[in-house]
XYZ file of C-alpha atoms in Angstrom:
647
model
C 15.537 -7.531 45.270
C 17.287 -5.986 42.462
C 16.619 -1.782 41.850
C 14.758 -1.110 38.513
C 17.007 0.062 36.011
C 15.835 3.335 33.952
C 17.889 3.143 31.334
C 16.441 -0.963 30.479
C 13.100 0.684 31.264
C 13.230 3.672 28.413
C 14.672 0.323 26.628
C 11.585 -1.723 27.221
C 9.255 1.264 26.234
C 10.764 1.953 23.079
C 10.823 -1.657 21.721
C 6.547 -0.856 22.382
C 6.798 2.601 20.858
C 9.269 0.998 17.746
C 7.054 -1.753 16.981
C 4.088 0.426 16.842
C 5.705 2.807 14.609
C 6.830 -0.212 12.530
C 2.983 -1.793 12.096
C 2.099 2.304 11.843
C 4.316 2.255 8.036
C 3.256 -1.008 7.514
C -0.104 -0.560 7.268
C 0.030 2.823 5.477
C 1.559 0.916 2.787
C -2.042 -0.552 2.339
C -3.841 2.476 3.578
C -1.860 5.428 2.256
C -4.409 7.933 2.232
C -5.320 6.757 6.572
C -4.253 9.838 8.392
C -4.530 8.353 11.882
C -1.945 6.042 10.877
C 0.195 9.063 10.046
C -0.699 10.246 13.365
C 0.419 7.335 15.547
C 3.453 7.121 13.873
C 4.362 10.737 14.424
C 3.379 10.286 17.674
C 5.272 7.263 18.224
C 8.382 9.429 16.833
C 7.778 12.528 18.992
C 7.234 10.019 22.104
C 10.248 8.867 21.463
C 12.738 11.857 20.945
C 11.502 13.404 23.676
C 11.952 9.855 26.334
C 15.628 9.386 24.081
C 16.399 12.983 25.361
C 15.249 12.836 28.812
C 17.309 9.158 29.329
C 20.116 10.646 27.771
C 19.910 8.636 24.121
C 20.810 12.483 22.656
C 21.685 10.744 19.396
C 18.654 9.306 19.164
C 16.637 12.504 20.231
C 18.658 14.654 17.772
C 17.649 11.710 15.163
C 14.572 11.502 15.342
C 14.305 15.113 15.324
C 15.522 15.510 11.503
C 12.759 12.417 11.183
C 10.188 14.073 12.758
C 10.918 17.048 11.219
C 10.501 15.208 7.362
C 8.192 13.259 8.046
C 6.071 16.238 9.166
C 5.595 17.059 5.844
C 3.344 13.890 5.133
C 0.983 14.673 8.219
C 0.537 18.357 6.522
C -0.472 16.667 3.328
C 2.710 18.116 1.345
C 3.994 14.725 0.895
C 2.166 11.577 -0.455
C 2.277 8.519 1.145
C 4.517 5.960 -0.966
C 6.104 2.758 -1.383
C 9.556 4.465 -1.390
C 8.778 6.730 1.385
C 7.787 3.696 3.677
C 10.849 1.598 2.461
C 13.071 4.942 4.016
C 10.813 5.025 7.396
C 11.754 1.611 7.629
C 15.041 1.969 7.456
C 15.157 4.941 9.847
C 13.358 3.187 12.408
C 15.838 0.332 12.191
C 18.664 2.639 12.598
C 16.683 4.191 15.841
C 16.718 0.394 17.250
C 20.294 0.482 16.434
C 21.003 3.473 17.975
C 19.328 2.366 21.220
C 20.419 -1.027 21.514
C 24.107 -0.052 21.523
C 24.737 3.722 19.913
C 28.781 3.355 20.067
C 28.719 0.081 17.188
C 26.093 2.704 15.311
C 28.071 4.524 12.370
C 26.807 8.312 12.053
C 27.334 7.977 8.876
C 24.698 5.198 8.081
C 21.691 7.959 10.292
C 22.947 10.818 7.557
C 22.443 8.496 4.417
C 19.044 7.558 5.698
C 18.049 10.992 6.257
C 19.700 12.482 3.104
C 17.321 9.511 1.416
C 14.271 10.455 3.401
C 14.534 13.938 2.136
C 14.546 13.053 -1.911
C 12.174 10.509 -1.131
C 10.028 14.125 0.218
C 10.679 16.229 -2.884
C 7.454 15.184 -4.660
C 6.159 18.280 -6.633
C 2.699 16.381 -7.205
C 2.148 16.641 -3.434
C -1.737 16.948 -2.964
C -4.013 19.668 -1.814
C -5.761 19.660 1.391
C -7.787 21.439 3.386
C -6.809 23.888 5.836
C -7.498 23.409 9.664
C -7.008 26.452 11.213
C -6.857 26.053 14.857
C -7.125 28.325 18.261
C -5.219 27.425 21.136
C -5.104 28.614 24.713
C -2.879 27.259 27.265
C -1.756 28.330 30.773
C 0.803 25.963 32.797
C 0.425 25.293 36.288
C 2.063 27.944 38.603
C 5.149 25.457 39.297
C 5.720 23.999 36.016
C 9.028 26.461 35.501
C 10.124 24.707 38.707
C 10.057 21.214 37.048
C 11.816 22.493 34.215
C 9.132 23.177 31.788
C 10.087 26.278 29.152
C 7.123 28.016 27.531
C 9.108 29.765 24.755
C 9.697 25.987 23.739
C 6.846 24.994 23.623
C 5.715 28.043 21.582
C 8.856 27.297 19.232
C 6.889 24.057 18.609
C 3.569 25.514 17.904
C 5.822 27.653 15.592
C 6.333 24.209 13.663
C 3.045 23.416 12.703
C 2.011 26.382 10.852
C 1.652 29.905 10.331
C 1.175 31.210 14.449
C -0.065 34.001 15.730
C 0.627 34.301 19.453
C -1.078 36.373 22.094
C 0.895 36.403 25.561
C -1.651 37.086 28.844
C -1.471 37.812 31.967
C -3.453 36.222 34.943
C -6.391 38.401 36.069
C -5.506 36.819 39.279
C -1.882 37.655 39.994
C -1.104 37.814 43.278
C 0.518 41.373 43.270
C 3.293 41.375 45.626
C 3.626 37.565 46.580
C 5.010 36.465 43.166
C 7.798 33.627 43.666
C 10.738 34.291 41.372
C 10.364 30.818 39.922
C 6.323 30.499 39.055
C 4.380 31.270 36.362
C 1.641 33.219 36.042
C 0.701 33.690 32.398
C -1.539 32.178 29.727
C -1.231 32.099 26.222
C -3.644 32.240 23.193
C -2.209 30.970 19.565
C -3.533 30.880 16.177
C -2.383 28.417 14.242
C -3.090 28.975 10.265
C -2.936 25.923 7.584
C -3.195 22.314 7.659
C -2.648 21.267 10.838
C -4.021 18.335 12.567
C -5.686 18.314 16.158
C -3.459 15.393 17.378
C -0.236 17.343 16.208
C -0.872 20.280 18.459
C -1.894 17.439 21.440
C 1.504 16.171 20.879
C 3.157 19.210 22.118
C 1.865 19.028 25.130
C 2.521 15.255 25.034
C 4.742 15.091 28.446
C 3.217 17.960 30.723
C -0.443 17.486 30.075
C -0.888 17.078 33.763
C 0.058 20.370 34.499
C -1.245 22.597 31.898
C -4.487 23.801 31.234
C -5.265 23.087 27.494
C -7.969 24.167 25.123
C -8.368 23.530 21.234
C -10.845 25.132 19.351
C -11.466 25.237 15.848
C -10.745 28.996 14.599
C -13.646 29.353 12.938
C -15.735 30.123 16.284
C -17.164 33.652 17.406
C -15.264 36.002 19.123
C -18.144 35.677 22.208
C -17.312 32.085 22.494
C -13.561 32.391 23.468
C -14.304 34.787 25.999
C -16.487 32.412 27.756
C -13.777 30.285 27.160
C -11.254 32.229 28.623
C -13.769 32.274 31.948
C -12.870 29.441 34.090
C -16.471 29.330 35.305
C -18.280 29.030 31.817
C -15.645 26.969 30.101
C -17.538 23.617 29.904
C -19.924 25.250 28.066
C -17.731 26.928 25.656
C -16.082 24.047 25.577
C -19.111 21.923 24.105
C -20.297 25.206 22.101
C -16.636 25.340 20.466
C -16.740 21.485 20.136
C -13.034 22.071 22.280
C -11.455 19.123 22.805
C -10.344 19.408 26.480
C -7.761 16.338 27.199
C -8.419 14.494 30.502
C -5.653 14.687 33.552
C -4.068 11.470 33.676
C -4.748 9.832 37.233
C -1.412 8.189 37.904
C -2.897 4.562 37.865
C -1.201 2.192 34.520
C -3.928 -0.098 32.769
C -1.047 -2.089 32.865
C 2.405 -3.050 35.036
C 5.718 -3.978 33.511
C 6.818 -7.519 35.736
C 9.996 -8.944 34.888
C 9.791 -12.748 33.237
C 11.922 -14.076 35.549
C 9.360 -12.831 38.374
C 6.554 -14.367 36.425
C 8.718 -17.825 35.945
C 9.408 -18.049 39.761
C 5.753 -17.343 40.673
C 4.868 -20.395 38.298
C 7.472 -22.592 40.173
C 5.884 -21.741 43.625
C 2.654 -22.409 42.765
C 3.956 -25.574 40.840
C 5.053 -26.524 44.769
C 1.811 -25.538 46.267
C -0.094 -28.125 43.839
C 2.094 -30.527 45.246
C 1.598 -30.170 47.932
C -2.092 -29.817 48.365
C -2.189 -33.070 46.152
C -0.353 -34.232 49.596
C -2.812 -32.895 51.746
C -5.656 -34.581 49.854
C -4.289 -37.919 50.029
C -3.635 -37.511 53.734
C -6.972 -35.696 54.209
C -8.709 -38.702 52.646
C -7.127 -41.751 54.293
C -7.921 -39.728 57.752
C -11.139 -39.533 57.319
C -11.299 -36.731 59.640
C -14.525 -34.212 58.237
C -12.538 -30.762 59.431
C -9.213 -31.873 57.587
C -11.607 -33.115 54.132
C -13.116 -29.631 54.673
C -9.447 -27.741 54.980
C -7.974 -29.536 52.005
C -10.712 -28.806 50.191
C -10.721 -25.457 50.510
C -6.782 -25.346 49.621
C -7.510 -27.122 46.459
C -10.157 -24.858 45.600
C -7.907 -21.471 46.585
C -5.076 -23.769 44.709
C -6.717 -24.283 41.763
C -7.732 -20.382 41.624
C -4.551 -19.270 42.237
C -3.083 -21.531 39.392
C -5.432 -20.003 36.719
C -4.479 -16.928 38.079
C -0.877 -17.274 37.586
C -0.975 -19.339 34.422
C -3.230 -15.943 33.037
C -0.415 -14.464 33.845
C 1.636 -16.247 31.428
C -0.389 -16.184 28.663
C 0.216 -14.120 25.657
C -2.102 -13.537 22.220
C 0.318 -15.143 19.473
C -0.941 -11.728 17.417
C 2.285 -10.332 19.343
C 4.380 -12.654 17.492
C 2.793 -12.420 14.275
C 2.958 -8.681 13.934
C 6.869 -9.810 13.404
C 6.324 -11.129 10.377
C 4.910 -8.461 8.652
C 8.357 -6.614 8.335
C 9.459 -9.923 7.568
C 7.298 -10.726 4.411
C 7.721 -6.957 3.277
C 11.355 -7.035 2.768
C 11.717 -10.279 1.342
C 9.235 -9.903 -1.033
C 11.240 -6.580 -1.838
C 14.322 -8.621 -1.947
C 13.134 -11.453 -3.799
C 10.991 -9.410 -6.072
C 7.627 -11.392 -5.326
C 4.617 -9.393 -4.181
C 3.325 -11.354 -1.498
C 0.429 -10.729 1.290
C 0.850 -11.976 4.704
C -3.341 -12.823 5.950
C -3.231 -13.614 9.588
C -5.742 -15.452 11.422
C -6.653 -16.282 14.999
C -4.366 -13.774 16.478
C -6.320 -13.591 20.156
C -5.346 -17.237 20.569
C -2.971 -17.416 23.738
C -0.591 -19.313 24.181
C 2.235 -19.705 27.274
C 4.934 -17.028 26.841
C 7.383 -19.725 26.884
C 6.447 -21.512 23.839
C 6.079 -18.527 22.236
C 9.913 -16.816 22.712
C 10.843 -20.393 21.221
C 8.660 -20.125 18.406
C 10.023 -16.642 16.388
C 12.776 -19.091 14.786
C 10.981 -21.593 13.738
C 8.333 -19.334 12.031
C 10.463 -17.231 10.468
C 12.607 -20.440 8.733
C 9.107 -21.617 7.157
C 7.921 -18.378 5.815
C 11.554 -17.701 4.146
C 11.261 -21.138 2.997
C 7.647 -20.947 1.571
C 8.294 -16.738 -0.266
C 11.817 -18.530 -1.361
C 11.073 -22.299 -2.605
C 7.304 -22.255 -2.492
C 5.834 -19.074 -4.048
C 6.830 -18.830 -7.633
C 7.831 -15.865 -10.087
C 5.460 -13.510 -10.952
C 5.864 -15.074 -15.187
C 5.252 -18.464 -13.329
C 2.146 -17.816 -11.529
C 0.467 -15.812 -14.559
C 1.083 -18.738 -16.637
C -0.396 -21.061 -14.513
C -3.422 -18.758 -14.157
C -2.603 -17.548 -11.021
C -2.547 -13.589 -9.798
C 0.620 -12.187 -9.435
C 0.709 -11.044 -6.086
C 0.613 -14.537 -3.801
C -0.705 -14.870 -0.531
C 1.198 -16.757 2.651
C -1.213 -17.012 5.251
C -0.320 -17.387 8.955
C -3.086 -18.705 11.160
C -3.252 -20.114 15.027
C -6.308 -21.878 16.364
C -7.043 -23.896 19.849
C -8.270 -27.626 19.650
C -8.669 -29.620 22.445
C -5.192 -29.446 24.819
C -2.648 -27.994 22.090
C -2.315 -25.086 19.642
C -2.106 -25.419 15.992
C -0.163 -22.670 14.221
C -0.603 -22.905 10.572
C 1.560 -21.491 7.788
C 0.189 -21.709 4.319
C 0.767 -20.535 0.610
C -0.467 -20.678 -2.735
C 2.898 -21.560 -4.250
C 3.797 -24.317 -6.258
C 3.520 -26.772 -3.939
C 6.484 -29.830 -2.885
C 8.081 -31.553 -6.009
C 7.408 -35.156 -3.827
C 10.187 -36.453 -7.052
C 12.465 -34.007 -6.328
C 13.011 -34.249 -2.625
C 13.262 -38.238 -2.577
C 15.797 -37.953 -5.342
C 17.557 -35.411 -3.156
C 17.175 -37.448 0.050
C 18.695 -40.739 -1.662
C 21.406 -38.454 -3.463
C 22.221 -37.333 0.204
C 21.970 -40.686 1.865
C 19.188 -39.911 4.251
C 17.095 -42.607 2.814
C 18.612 -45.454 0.958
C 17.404 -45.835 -3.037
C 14.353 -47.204 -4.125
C 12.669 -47.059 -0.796
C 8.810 -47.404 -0.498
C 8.128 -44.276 0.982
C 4.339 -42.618 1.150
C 3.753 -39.066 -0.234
C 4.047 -37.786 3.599
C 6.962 -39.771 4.771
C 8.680 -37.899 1.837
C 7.361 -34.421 2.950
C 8.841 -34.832 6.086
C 12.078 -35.217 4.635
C 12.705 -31.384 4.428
C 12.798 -31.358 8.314
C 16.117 -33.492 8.077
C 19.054 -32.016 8.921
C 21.293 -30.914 6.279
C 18.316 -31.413 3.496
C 17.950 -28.605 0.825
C 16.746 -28.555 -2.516
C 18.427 -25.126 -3.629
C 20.748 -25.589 -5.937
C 23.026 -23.025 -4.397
C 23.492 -21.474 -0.936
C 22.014 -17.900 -1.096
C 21.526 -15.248 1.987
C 17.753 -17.171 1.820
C 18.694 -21.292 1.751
C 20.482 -23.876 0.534
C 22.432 -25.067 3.708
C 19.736 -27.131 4.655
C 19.470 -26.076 8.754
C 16.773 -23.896 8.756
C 13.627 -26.898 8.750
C 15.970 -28.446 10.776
C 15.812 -26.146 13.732
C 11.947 -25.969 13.300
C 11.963 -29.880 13.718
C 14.541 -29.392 17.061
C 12.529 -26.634 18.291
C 8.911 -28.049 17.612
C 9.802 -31.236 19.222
C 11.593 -29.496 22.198
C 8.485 -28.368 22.935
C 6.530 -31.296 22.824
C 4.933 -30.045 19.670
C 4.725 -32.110 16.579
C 4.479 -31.160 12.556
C 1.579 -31.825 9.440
C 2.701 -30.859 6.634
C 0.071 -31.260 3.522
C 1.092 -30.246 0.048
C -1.129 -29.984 -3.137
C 1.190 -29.629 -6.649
C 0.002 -26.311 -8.311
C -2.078 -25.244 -5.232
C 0.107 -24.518 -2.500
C 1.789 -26.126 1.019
C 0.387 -25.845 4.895
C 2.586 -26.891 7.668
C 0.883 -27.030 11.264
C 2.285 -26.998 13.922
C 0.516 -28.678 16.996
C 2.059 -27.329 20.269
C 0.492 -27.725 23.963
C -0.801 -24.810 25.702
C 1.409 -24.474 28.455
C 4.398 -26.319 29.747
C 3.710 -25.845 33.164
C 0.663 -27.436 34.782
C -1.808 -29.123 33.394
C -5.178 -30.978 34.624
C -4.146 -34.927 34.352
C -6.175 -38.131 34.066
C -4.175 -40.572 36.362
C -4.570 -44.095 35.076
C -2.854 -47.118 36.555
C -1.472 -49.586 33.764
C 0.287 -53.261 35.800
C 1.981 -51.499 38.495
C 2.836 -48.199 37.179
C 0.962 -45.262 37.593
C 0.479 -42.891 34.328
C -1.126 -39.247 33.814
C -3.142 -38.285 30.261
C -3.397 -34.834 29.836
C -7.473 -34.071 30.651
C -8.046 -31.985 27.881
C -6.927 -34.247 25.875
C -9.366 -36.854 26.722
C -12.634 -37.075 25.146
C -14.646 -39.843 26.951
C -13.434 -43.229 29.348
C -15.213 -46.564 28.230
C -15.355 -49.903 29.574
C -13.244 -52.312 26.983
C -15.802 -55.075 25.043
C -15.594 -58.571 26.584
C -14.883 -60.085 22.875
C -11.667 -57.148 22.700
C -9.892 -60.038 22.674
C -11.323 -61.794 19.613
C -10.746 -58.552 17.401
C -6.949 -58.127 18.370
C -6.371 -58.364 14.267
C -8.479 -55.495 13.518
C -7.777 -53.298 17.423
C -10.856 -51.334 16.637
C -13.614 -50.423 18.657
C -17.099 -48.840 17.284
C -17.703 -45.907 19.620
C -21.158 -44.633 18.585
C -21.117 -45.668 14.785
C -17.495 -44.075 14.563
C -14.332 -46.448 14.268
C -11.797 -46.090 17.025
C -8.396 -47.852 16.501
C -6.974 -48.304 20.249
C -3.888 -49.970 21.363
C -2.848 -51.603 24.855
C -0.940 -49.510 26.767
C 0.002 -53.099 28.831
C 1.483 -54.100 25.952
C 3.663 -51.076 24.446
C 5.086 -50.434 28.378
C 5.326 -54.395 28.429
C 3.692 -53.898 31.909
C 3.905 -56.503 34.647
C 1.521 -58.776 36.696
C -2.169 -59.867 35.817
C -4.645 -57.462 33.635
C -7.552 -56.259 35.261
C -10.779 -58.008 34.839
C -12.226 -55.030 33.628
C -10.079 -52.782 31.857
C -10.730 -49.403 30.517
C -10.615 -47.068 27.334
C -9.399 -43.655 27.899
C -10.493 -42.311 24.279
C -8.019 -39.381 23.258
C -7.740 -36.966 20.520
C -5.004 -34.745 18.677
C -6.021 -32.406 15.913
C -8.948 -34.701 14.161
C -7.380 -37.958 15.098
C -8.752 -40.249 17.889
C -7.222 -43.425 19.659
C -8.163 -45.834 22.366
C -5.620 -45.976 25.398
C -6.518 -49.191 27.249
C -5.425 -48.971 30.601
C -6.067 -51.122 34.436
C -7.472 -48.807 35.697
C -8.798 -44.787 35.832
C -7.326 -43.711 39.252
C -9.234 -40.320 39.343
C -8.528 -36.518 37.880
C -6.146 -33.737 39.882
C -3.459 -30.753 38.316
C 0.007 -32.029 37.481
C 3.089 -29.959 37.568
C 5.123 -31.064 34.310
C 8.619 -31.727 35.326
C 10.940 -32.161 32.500
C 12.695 -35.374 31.767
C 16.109 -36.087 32.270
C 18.961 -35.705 28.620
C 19.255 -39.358 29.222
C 15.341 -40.036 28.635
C 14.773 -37.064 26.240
C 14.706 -40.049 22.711
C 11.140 -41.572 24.958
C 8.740 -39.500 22.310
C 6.178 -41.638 23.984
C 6.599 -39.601 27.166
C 6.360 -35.232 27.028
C 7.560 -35.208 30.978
C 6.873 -36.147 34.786
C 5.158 -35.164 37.875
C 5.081 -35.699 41.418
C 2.150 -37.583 42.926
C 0.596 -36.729 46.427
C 2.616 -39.940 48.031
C 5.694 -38.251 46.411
C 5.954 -40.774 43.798
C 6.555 -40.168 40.119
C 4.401 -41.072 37.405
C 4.835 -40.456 33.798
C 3.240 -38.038 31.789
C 1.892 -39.721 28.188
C 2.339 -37.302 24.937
C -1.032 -37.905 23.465
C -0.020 -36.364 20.287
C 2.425 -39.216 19.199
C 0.451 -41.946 20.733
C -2.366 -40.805 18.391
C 0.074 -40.514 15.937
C 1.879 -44.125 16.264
C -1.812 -45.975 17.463
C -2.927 -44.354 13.338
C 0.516 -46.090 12.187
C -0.218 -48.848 14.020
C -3.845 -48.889 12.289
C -2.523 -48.170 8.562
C 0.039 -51.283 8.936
C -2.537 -53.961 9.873
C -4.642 -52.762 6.770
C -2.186 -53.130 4.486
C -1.291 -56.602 6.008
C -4.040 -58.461 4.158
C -2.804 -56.833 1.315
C 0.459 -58.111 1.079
C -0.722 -61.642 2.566
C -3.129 -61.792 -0.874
């Protein structure tokens, strides 16, 4: 087993501590006047310098120092929150990033522009008035701390920082005359701190030694009979409530949470993967023994099986709101760049999702909202003469139905010129000219590689590979794309992407000799096929409850061998709000399936998302419900229009 490495560690933690102080700006941008967002982010920055400085990141430390310092200024209420002030925070916290990733390709000179901008961005001589909070403070470090390299006089010099101090050094009425150690401590100190200072800015100074210091913050404001109780370790509770002192609990050592390496998480999945396997195994051997104490064994695995695999596929699963806090930056800048005022709405973002498909899915994501804020959303002149407001919205929503995700991305833009893009598409050769194409064939045109409608390249589009590498990616993970478009009103593309790629719960179904598994979640309901199915092969519908079912033979499409069953079945599936029959032989029974990916030289079968290993250690093939729906609806719309053409 590989050591932990510090240095990736202080890494890890300040990509957290970044991206909080990144959504921190953000949202002051809404909330200007918030001052707790002011206070996470300048405690995300003093976090920070002083983690840079104990790793070693001294650029960094000194960096964020001259931030800190500025930025100050705003949690004092000198400074006003504004849009240029946030612009400049942004900047500085990219160059911190920088700085961390690799300091040495970092040019110095870039860290002094940003802070020579930060401070004209400060000099605002309509700063507003506030309040004072004058504060009383009384601290005494443990008797070691000196040992462990704590300096008071620093963190006086800090105190120093917030305001106008007044500092009272004590001595311990408990000194042990004449058994002093020449490296511990034995004082206390009481501090005044005059102005506007906040509570959490004098808690920050004690940020990284709060488990050995003795800390109590009172407002200033409270009798001098009250701090003496204070000062008495015996009545200090009570003072404490009196004084309304905040007294900041001892951390006990034990994370909420634990840092595990993906890799770790990836192998655990692959074990487990085995051990399903292998207790299918046991099952089937369990069964044809007929032996009560080896039913009741393998039983028990697949119940301690099936645990464990929830467990570890838990484990894996992440709230997409962690990807779409990404986007935020995202939308803010362009719209800066592109000079649209645009507001990113997010939806559903508890939804989990597997960890895998969601490190695949930052690309794709952020090639459809540059291509909605760059080709969709119009001009600000634009939308006020169409009667729209100025300031357009892209919303970004994720929402579980039935055995997949769908990930939305929607705006109120112009909508697709359906002329346009076949004109482009025939100009290009991807379709020939004149073809009879429906409204959504031509949609899905801009997924084609090489397809763009700019009319020159930009730093945005016009090279025609971004949609492209949402179509590659989507379908890479066995994911498929709706894309709806009203002119005027706007575009949504949805994205419909399976919940994990690693195990699932699958219907086994046997169809002529081969042996076939339907992802269970998929499945709504298993019927027995109408004797007269036959006599309606030209309209391959079935009337399930008053609703209208196309289904399709699954005998037929895998041109399947031997003699049909007598009495087949119909597995009834559903993708998004589309249902389709899947007549099969027969239902087999219901067990977890470890997906095993198919080989490069069967990765064109779309009618196939992947393989698994039955319990007699044969394969059978795992059906992608989401394009059989699709094709069985294709295969529905063509026999309609059949009559049609016959008239």
């Amino acid at each position: 087993m590989s050591a932990i490495d510090p240095i990736e560690t202080f890494r890890q933690e300040a990509s957290d501590l970044l991206d909080l102080l990144e959504q921190s700006l953000l949202d002051l941008e809404r909330r200007p006047d918030d001052m707790e967002l002011v206070s996470s982010a300048f405690r995300a920055l003093h976090t920070l310098k002083g983690s840079g400085a104990m790793f070693g990141f001294t650029a960094v430390s000194t960096f964020i120092h001259e931030f800190e310092i500025a930025f100050d200024r705003v949690r004092k209420g000198e400074v006003a929150v504004s849009d240029a002030l946030i612009v400049v925070a942004l900047r500085a916290k990219d160059h911190v990033s920088a700085l961390i990733e690799d300091e040495a390709q970092v040019d110095p000179a870039q860290g002094a522009s940003i802070l020579g901008s930060l401070a004209r961005t400060m000099d605002d001589p309509c700063a507003p008035e506030t309040a004072g909070s004058d504060w009383t403070v009384r601290f005494r470090l443990h008797e070691q701390a000196i040992a462990h390299g704590t300096n008071p006089a620093l963190l006086l010099e800090e105190m120093r920082s917030l305001g106008r101090c007044e500092i009272l050094d004590r001595g311990d009425p408990a000194d042990p005359v004449g058994e002093i150690a020449a490296d511990h401590l034995f004082r206390s100190w009481t501090v005044s701190i005059e102005g506007s200072v906040a509570r959490d800015a004098i808690e920050d100074v004690f940020l990284f030694i709060r488990d050995e210091t003795d800390l109590s913050i009172t407002k200033a404001d409270v009798d001098e009979e009250t701090l003496a109780t204070a000062s008495d370790p015996a009545g200090r509770a009570t003072a404490a409530a009196e004084a309304e002192t905040q007294t900041l609990p001892h951390q006990n050592g034990r994370g909420a949470t634990l840092r595990v390496p993906a890799e770790r998480l990836d192998e655990l999945m692959d074990r487990v993967g085995e051990l399903v396997i292998a207790q299918a195994r046991l099952a089937q051997i369990a069964g044809a023994s007929h032996d009560p104490a080896l039913v009741g064994v393998a039983e028990d695995i697949e119940r301690l099986t099936a645990s464990l695999r929830d467990t570890t596929m838990g484990t894996r699963m992440v709230p997409i709101g962690s990807l779409f806090g990404r986007f935020r930056r995202l939308v803010h800048d362009l719209s800066d760049e592109l000079g649209k005022p645009v507001a990113l709405v997010t939806e559903g973002e508890e939804t989990e999702l597997d960890k895998t498909v969601i490190e695949q899915l930052a690309d794709p994501l952020v090639h459809l909202i540059r291509n909605a804020m760059d080709h969709g959303i119009e001009a600000g002149e634009s939308r006020r003469s169409g009667g729209k407001r100025e300031a357009a919205t892209l919303r970004l929503a994720a929402q579980h139905r039935g055995a997949e995700v769908a990930i939305t991305i929607a705006d109120d833009g112009a909508g697709l010129d359906t002329a346009r893009i076949k004109a482009k598409a025939e100009a290009n050769g991807l379709i020939p000219a004149g073809s009879a194409l429906s409204e959504s064939e031509i949609h899905r045109l801009i997924f084609e590689a090489g397809f763009s409608t700019a009319a020159s390249v930009t730093s945005l589009s016009g090279r025609g590979v971004g949609m492209d590498v949402v179509k590659r990616t989507v379908e890479g993970l066995r994911g498929s794309i709706d894309i709806a478009s009203e002119p005027g009103h706007g575009t949504e593309v949805t994205l419909r992407l399976p919940l994990t790629l690693a195990i699932i719960d699958g219907l086994l179904v046997r169809v002529g000799s081969g042996r076939y598994t339907i992802p269970l979640a998929a499945v709504e309901e298993c019927i027995e096929l109408p004797h007269d199915a036959d006599a309606m092969r030209g309209r391959s519908f079935l009337d399930v409850r008053g609703e209208l079912v196309p289904f399709m033979r699954l005998r037929d499409l895998f041109h399947a061998d031997g003699m049909p069953d007598v009495y087949p079945k119909v597995v009834v599936v559903s993708s998004g709000d589309m249902r389709v029959g899947l007549v099969v032989d027969q239902i087999i029974g219901s067990n977890q399936k470890v997906i095993k990916k198919l080989s490069r030289l069967h990765s064109g079968l779309k009618t196939f998302s992947g393989a698994t290993i039955l319990g007699d250690g044969t394969v059978a093939l795992i059906l992608d419900v989401m394009h059989l729906v699709g094709f069985g609806q294709e295969i529905e719309a063509q026999r309609r229009q059949q009559p049609r053409r016959a008239a």
